[in-house]
XYZ file of C-alpha atoms in Angstrom:
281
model
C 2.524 17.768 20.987
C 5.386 15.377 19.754
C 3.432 12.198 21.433
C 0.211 13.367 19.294
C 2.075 13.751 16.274
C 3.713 10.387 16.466
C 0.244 8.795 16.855
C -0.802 10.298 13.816
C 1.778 9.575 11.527
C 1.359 5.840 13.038
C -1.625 5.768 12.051
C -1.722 7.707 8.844
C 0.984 5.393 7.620
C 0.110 1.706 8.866
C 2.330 0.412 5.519
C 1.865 -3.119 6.107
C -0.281 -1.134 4.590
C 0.436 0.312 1.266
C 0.084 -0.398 -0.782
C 0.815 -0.207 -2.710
C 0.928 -2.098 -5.828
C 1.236 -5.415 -7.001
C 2.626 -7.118 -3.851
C 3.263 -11.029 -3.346
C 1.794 -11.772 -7.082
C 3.494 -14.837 -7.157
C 4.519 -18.111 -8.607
C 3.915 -20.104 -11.822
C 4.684 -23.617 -12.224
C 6.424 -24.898 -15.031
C 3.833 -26.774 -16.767
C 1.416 -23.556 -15.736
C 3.809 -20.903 -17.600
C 4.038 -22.902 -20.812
C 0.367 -24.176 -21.535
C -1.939 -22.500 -23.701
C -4.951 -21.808 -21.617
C -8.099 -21.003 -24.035
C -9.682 -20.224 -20.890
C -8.823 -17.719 -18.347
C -6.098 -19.530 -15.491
C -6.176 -17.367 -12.118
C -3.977 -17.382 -8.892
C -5.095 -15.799 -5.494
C -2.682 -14.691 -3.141
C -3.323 -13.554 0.300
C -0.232 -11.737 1.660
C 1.785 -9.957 4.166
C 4.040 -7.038 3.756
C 6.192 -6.008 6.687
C 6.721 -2.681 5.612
C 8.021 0.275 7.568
C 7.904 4.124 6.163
C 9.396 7.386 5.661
C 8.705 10.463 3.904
C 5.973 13.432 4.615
C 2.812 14.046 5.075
C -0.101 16.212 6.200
C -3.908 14.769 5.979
C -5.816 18.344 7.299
C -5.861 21.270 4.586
C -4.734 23.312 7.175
C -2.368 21.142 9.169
C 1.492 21.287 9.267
C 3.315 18.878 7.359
C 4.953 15.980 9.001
C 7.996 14.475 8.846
C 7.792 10.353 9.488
C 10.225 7.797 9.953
C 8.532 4.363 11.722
C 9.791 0.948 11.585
C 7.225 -1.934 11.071
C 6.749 -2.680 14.736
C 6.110 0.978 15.392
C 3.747 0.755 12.581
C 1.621 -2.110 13.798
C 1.482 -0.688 17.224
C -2.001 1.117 16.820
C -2.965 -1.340 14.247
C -6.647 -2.278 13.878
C -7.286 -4.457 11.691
C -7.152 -5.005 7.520
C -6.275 -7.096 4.298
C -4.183 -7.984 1.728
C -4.950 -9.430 -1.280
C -3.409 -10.282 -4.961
C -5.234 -11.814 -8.561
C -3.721 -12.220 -11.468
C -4.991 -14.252 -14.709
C -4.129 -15.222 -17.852
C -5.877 -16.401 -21.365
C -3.293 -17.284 -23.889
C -1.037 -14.513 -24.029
C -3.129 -11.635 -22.051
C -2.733 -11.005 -18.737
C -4.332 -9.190 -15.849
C -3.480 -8.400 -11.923
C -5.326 -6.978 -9.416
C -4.300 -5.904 -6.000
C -6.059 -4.557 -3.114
C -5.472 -3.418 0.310
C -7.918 -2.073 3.248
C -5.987 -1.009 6.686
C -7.393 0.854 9.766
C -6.092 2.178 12.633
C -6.470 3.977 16.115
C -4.631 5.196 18.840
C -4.187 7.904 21.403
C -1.649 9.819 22.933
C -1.344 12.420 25.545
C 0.498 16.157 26.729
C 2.198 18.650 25.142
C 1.298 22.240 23.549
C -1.274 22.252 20.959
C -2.412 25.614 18.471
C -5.391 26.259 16.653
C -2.904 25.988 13.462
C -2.834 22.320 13.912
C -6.069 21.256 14.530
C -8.955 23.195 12.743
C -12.166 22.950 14.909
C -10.504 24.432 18.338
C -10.955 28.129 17.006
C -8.794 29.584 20.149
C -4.788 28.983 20.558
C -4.110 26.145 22.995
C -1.568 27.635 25.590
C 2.056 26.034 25.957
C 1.611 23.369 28.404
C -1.550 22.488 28.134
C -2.768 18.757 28.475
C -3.828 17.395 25.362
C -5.459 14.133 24.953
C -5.593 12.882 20.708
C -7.183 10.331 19.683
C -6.694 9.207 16.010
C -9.071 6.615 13.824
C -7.726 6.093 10.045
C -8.636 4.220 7.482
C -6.716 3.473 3.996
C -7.808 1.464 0.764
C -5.504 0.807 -1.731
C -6.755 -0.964 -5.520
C -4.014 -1.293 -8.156
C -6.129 -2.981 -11.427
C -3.370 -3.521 -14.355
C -3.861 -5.833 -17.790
C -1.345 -6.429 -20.344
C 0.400 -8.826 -22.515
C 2.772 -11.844 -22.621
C 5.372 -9.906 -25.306
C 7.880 -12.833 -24.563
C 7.328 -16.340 -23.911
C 10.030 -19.297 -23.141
C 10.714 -22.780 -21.128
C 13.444 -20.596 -19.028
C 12.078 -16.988 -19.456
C 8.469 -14.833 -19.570
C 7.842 -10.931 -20.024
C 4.619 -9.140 -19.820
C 4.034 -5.588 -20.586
C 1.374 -3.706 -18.064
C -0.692 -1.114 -17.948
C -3.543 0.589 -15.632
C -4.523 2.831 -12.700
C -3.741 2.888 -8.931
C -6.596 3.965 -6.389
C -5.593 5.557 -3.685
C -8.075 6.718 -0.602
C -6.988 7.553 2.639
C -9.655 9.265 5.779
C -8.504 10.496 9.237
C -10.538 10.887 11.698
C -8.836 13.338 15.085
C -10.780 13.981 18.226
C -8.626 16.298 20.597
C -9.355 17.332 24.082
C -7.320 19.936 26.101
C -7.081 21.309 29.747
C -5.589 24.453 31.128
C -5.974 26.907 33.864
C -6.323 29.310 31.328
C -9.033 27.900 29.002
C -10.533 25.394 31.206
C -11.039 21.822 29.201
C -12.342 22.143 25.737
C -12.633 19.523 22.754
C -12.652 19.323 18.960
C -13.307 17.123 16.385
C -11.764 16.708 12.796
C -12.410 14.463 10.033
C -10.996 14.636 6.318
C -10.500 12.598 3.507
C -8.613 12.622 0.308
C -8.459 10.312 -2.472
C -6.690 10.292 -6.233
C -5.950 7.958 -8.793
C -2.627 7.286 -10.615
C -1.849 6.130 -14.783
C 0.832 3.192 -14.319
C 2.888 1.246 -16.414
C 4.604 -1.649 -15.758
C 6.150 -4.978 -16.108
C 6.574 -8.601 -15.000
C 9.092 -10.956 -15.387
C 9.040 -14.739 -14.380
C 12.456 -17.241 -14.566
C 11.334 -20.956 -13.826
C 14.882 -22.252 -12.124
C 13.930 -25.503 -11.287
C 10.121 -27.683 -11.444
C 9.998 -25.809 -7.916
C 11.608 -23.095 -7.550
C 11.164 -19.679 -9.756
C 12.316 -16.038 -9.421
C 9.844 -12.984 -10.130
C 10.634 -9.252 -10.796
C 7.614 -6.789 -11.282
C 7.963 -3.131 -11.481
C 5.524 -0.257 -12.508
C 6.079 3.622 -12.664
C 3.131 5.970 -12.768
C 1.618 9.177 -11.344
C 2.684 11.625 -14.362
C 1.623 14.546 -12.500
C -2.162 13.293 -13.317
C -2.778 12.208 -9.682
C 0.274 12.066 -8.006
C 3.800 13.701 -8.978
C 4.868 10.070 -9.047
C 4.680 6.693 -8.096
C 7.020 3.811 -8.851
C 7.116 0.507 -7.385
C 9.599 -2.818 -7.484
C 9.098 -6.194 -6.284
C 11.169 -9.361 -6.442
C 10.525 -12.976 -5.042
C 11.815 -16.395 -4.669
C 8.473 -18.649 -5.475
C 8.098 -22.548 -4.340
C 5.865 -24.674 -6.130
C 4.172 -27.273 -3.556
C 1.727 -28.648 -5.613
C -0.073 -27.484 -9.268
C -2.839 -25.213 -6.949
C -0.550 -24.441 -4.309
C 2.581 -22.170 -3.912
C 4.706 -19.925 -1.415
C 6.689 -16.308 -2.022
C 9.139 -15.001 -0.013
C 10.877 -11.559 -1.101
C 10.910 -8.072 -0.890
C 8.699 -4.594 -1.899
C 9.707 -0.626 -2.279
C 6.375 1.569 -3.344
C 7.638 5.265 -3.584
C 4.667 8.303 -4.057
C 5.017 11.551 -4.151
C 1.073 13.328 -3.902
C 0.670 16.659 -3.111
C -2.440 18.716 -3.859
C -4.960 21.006 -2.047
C -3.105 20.954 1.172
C -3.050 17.324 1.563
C 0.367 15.694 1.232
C 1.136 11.936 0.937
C 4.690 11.895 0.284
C 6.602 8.616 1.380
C 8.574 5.474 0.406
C 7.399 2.194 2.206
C 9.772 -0.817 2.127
C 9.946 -4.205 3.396
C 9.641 -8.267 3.093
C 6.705 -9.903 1.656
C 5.147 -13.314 1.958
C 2.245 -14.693 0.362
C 0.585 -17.764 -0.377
C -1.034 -18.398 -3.788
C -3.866 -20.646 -4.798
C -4.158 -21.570 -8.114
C -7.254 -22.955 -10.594
């Protein structure tokens, strides 16, 4: 059942996806960064992050656990359709960021042996060779919701400490239909979800190199065995200021979680470029 397989982890793990995290939270312009703003400032950034994945995972109680390794173009290949989008704000020297992320996906695949073992519902064992028809509907939301403060703030140089919580919740729905001599054609249905939330901490770092270009670093670790084992994240990105409301980020994003509990396992590292356009007022 390697063809089912590979259409579920495809579209378990549609990373361009994931999540996770602060991605594309982008520029400030000089005369932005140094102001003191008695009222809250705020930046929107929608945002694309080519990401491919690999790790484990297994989103049935009772299913095997996987082993997936997909580029980005084998990633968007059952894509369906989703979102990406970034805030963060600031009032004098607090700060807050919020990221979010909503991605669904379906596809199907066909042949190959199936057992009971892998998909609950069937109730018999599928014989070897068997014709076995998946197909696979998930949907994943990711919120990351972090505040903080500026602890350092310069002309060439600005440092905020974060803090906050990472939602994670991920559904799969599997519809499986098989055909042998043996057994005839039978189907089966399976749908499970699993959700958790993750304590983060984190920083930010912003280097203004000229009155266009910038650099930005972010970085958060989290999970503390309180949701997942861990998370951690790291971003970086070359900003260009077009005008005061307007700015672009190109760069790059690793988001690394480790979840395992209750039979579900989420355990993967997603990397790849961003690129996101801000708004600012």
């Amino acid at each position: 059942m390697n063809k089912y397989l590979h259409s579920l982890t495809i579209a378990l793990c549609s990373a361009a996806v994931s999540a996770p995290s602060q991605a594309a939270d982008n520029t400030e312009s000089s005369p932005w960064l140094n102001e003191t703003n008695s009222a809250w400032t705020w930046q929107i950034t929608p945002y694309v992050w080519a990401a491919g994945i690999k790790g484990h995972m297994s989103p049935f109680k009772h299913g095997p656990t996987m082993s997936v390794e997909k580029s980005f173009s084998d990633v968007m290949s059952d894509f369906s359709m989703g979102g990406f989008i970034n805030a963060w704000g600031r009032r004098d020297r607090f700060v807050f960021s919020g990221d979010m992320m909503y991605i669904s996906t379906r596809g199907a695949e066909a042949s190959g042996p199936l057992s009971a073992f892998q998909l609950p519902g069937f109730g018999v064992t599928i014989p070897a060779g068997a014709d076995t028809k998946a197909k696979v509907k998930s949907k994943q939301f990711m919120a990351t919701l972090q505040a903080g403060y500026r602890v350092l703030d310069t002309p060439g140089f600005t440092l905020d400490a974060l803090g906050g919580v990472r939602f994670w919740h991920i559904s799969t729905d599997v519809r499986v239909t098989a055909s042998h001599p043996g057994i005839g054609s039978i189907s089966a249905s399976q749908k499970e979800s699993f959700n958790w939330v993750d304590p983060l901490l984190g920083v930010r770092a912003f280097v203004p190199v000229t009155d266009n270009w910038s650099l930005q670093m972010q970085a958060d670790i989290g999970g503390f065995g309180m949701g997942s084992k861990h998370t951690w994240s790291a971003l970086g990105t070359v900003n260009y200021v077009f005008s005061d409301n307007l700015s672009a980020s190109v760069g790059y994003k690793v988001l690394d979680v480790d979840y395992q509990h209750r039979g579900h396992v989420y355990d993967v590292r997603m990397k790849g470029p961003v690129l996101g356009l801000t708004y600012r007022f």
